[in-house]
Coordinates of C-alpha atoms in Angstrom, one line a residue:
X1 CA 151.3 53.3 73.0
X2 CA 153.5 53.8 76.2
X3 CA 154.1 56.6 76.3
X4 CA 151.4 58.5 75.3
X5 CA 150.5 60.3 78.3
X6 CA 153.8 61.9 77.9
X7 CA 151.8 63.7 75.2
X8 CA 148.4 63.9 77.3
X9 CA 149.9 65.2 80.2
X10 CA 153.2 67.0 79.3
X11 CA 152.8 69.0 76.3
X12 CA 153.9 72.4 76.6
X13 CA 152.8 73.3 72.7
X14 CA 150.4 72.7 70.3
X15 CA 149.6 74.1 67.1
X16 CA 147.9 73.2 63.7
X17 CA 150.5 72.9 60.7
X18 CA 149.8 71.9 57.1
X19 CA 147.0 73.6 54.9
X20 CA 145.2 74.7 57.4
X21 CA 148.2 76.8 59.0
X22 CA 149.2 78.1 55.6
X23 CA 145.9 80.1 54.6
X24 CA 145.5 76.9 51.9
X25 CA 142.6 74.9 53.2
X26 CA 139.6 74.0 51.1
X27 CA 136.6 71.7 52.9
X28 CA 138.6 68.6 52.1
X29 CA 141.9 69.5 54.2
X30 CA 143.4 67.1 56.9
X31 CA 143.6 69.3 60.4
X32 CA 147.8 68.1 60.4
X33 CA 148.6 68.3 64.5
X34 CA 151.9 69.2 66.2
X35 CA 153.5 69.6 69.5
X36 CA 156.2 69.6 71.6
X37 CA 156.2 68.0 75.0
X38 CA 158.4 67.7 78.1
X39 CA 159.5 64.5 79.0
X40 CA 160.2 64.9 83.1
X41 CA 163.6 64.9 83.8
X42 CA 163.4 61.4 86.0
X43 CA 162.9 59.5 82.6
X44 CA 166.1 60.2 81.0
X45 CA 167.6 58.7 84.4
X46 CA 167.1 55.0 83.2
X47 CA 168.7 52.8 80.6
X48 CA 165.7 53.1 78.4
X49 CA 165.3 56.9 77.7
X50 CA 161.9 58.7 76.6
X51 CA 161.2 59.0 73.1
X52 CA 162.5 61.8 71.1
X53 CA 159.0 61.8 69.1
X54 CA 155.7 60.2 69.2
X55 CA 153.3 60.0 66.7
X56 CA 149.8 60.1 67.5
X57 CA 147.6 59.3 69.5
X58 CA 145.2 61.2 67.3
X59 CA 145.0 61.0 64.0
X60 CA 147.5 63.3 61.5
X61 CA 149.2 63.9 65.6
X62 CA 152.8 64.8 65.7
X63 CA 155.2 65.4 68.8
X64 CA 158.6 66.1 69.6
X65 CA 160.6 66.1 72.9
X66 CA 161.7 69.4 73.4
X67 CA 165.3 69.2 73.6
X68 CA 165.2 67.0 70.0
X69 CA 162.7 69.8 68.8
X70 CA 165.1 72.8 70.1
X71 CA 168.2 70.6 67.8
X72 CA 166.1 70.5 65.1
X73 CA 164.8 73.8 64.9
X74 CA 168.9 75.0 65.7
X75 CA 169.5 73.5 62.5
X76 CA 167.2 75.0 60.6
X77 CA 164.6 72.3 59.7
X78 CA 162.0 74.2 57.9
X79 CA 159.1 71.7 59.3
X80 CA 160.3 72.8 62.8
X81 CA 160.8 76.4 62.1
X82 CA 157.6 76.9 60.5
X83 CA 155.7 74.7 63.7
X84 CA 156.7 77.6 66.1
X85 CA 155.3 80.1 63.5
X86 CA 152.0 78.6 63.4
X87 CA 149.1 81.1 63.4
X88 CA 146.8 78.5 64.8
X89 CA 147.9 77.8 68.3
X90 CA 145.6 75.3 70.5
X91 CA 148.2 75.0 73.6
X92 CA 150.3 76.8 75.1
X93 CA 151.5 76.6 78.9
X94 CA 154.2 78.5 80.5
X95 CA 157.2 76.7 79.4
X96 CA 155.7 76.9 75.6
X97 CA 155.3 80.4 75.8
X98 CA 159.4 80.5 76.8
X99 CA 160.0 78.7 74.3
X100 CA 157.9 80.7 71.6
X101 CA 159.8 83.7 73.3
X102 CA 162.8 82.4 71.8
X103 CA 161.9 81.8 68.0
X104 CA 164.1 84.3 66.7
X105 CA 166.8 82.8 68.7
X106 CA 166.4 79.9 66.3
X107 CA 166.8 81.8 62.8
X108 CA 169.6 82.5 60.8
X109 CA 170.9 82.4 57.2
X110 CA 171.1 78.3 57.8
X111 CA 167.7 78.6 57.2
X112 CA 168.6 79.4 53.0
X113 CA 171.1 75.6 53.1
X114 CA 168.4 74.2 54.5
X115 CA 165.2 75.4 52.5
X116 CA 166.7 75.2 49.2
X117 CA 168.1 71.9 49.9
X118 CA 164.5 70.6 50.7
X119 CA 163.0 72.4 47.5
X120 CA 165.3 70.8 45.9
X121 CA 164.4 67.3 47.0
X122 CA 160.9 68.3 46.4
X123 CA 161.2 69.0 43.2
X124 CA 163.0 66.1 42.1
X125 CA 160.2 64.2 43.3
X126 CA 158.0 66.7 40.9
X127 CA 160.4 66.1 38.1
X128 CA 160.3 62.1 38.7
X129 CA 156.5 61.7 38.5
X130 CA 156.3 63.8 34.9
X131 CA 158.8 61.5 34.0
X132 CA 156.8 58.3 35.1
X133 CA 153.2 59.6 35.1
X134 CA 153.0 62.2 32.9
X135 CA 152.2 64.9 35.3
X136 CA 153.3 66.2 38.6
X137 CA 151.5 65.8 42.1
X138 CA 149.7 69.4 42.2
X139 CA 149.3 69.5 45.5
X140 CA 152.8 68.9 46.3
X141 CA 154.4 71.6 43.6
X142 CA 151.6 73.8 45.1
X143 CA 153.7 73.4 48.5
X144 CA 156.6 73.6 47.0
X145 CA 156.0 77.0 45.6
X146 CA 154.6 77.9 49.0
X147 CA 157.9 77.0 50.6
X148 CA 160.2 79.0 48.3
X149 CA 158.1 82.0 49.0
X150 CA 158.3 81.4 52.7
X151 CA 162.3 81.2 52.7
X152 CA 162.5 84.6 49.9
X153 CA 160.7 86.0 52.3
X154 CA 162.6 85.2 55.4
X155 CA 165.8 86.4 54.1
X156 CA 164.7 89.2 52.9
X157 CA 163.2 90.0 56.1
X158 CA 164.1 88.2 58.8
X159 CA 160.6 87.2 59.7
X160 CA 159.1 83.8 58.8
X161 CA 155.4 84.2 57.3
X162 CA 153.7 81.1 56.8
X163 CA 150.4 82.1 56.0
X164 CA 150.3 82.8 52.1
X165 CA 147.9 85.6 52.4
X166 CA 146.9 87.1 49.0
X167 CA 149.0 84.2 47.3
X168 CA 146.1 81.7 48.2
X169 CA 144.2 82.2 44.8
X170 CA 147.2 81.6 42.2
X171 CA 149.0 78.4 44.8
X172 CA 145.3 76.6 44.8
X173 CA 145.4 77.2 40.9
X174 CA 148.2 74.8 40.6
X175 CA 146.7 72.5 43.4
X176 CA 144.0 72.1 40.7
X177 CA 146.1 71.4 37.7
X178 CA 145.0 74.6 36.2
X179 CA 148.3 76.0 35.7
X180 CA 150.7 74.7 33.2
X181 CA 154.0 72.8 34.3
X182 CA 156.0 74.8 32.0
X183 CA 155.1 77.9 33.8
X184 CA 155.1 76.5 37.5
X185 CA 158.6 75.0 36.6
X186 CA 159.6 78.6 35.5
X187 CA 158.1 80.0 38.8
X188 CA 160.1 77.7 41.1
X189 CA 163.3 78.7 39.3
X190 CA 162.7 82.6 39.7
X191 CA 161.7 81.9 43.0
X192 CA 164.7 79.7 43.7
X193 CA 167.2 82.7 42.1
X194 CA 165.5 85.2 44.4
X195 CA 166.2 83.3 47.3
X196 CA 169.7 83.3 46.8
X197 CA 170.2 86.8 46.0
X198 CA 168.2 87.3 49.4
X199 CA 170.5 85.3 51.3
X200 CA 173.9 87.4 50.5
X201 CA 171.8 90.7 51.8
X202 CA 169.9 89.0 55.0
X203 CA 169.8 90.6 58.1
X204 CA 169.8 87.4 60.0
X205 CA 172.7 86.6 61.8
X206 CA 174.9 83.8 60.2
X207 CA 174.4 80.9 63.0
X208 CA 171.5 80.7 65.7
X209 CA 171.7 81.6 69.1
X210 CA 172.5 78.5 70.7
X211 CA 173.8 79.6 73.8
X212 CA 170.3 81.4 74.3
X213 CA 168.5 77.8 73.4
X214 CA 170.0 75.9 75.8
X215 CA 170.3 77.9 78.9
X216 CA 166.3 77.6 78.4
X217 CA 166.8 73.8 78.3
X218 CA 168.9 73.4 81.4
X219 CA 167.0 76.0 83.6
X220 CA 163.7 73.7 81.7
X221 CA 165.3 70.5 83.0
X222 CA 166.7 71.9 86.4
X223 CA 163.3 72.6 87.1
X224 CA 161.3 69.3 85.8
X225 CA 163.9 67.6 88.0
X226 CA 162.6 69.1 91.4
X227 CA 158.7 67.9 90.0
X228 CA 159.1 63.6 89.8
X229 CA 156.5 61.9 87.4
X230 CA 153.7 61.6 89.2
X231 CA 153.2 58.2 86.6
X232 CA 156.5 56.8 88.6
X233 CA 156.2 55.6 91.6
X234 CA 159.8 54.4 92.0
X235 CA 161.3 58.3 91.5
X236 CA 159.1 59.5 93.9
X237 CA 161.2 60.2 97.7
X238 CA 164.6 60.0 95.3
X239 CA 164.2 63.8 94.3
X240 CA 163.1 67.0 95.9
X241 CA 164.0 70.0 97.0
X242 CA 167.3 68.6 98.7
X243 CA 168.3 67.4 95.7
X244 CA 169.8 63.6 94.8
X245 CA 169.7 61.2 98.0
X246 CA 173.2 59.4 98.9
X247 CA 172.6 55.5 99.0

């Protein structure tokens, strides 16, 4: 993997997503990894350009560069919203902790377009297996109940919760196939029209703060610039605190 030091050495934030992050795990859970790191500024000077997301090199290991993270998360991807909300951080540095600072900068009512849309998705997907198998994938309706919560409860508040507190008992119950489909289809659909009555009364704003986001990315990259890869030899002498040398 080439570049996996640049997640080794140049992660600025680390968390632990999946069931473990949403108050959901039971002994036989994954630990689901994710972080963002920094690629230094140097590396986006060459024809081939740093990866805007590696996978691994751990197991169930996710990362994303930070200025594809910060586009993502400006559009409202709920995987990438719900990543800087994680209650269970392992990493942070200084630049992390910026960029934590600015997780409300990244919420507004996109957030209802983009949730629904991926419940939506989801539950096709539900709708397909009873169709071919006979039965849904529990875990994943499970989820997708969790998600429709999540986004009711952002609208209605303006603050993402991804930990289903008190909610754990009834969401494993369908995980387990105890609850029928009838009744967890009739729960997505009350959930799905309280989410859309939350979204005409939000008091998030109606687009992110953008501006906000990227004045952290330039000052980010202004800075990174000044600090060559120590992993590249050949950029070493060409910047420093003079700036660019003429040839």
């Amino acid at each position: 993997m080439p570049f996996e030091y640049l997640v080794r050495d140049h992660t600025i934030y680390a968390c632990v997503m999946g069931s473990r992050a949403f108050g959901l795990a039971t002994d036989g859970s994954d630990t689901d990894r994710r972080g963002v790191f920094l690629a230094p500024t140097p590396l986006f000077w060459r024809f081939e350009k740093p990866p805007t997301h590696i996978e691994g090199p751990a197991e169930e290991q996710f990362s994303w560069e930070l200025e594809r993270f910060c586009e993502l998360a400006l559009r409202a991807n709920p995987n990438i919203l719900e990543c800087l909300h994680s209650p269970l951080v392992e990493h942070v540095d200084a630049t992390g902790r910026e960029l934590l600072a600015l997780r409300e900068a990244f919420l507004s009512r996109r957030v209802h377009e983009t949730f629904t849309r991926y419940a939506l998705g989801q539950r096709k997907k539900l709708e397909a297996d009873i169709r071919v198998h006979g039965a849904p994938r529990w875990k994943h309706a499970m989820h997708l109940l969790r998600l429709l919560m999540s986004a009711r409860d952002l609208l209605r508040t303006g603050t993402l919760t991804i930990d289903v507190g008190d909610r754990r008992d009834s969401l494993l119950s369908v995980k387990r196939g105890e609850v029928p489909w009838p009744e967890v289809e009739s729960w997505m659909t009350r959930l799905a029209t309280e989410t859309d009555e939350a979204a005409s009364a939000s008091p998030l704003p109606a687009e992110p703060d953008r501006a906000r986001v990227e004045d952290f990315l330039i000052r980010v990259r202004r800075a990174s610039a000044l600090q060559p890869d120590p992993y590249d030899e050949g950029v070493q002498g060409v910047v420093g605190t003079r700036g660019v040398r003429q040839g």
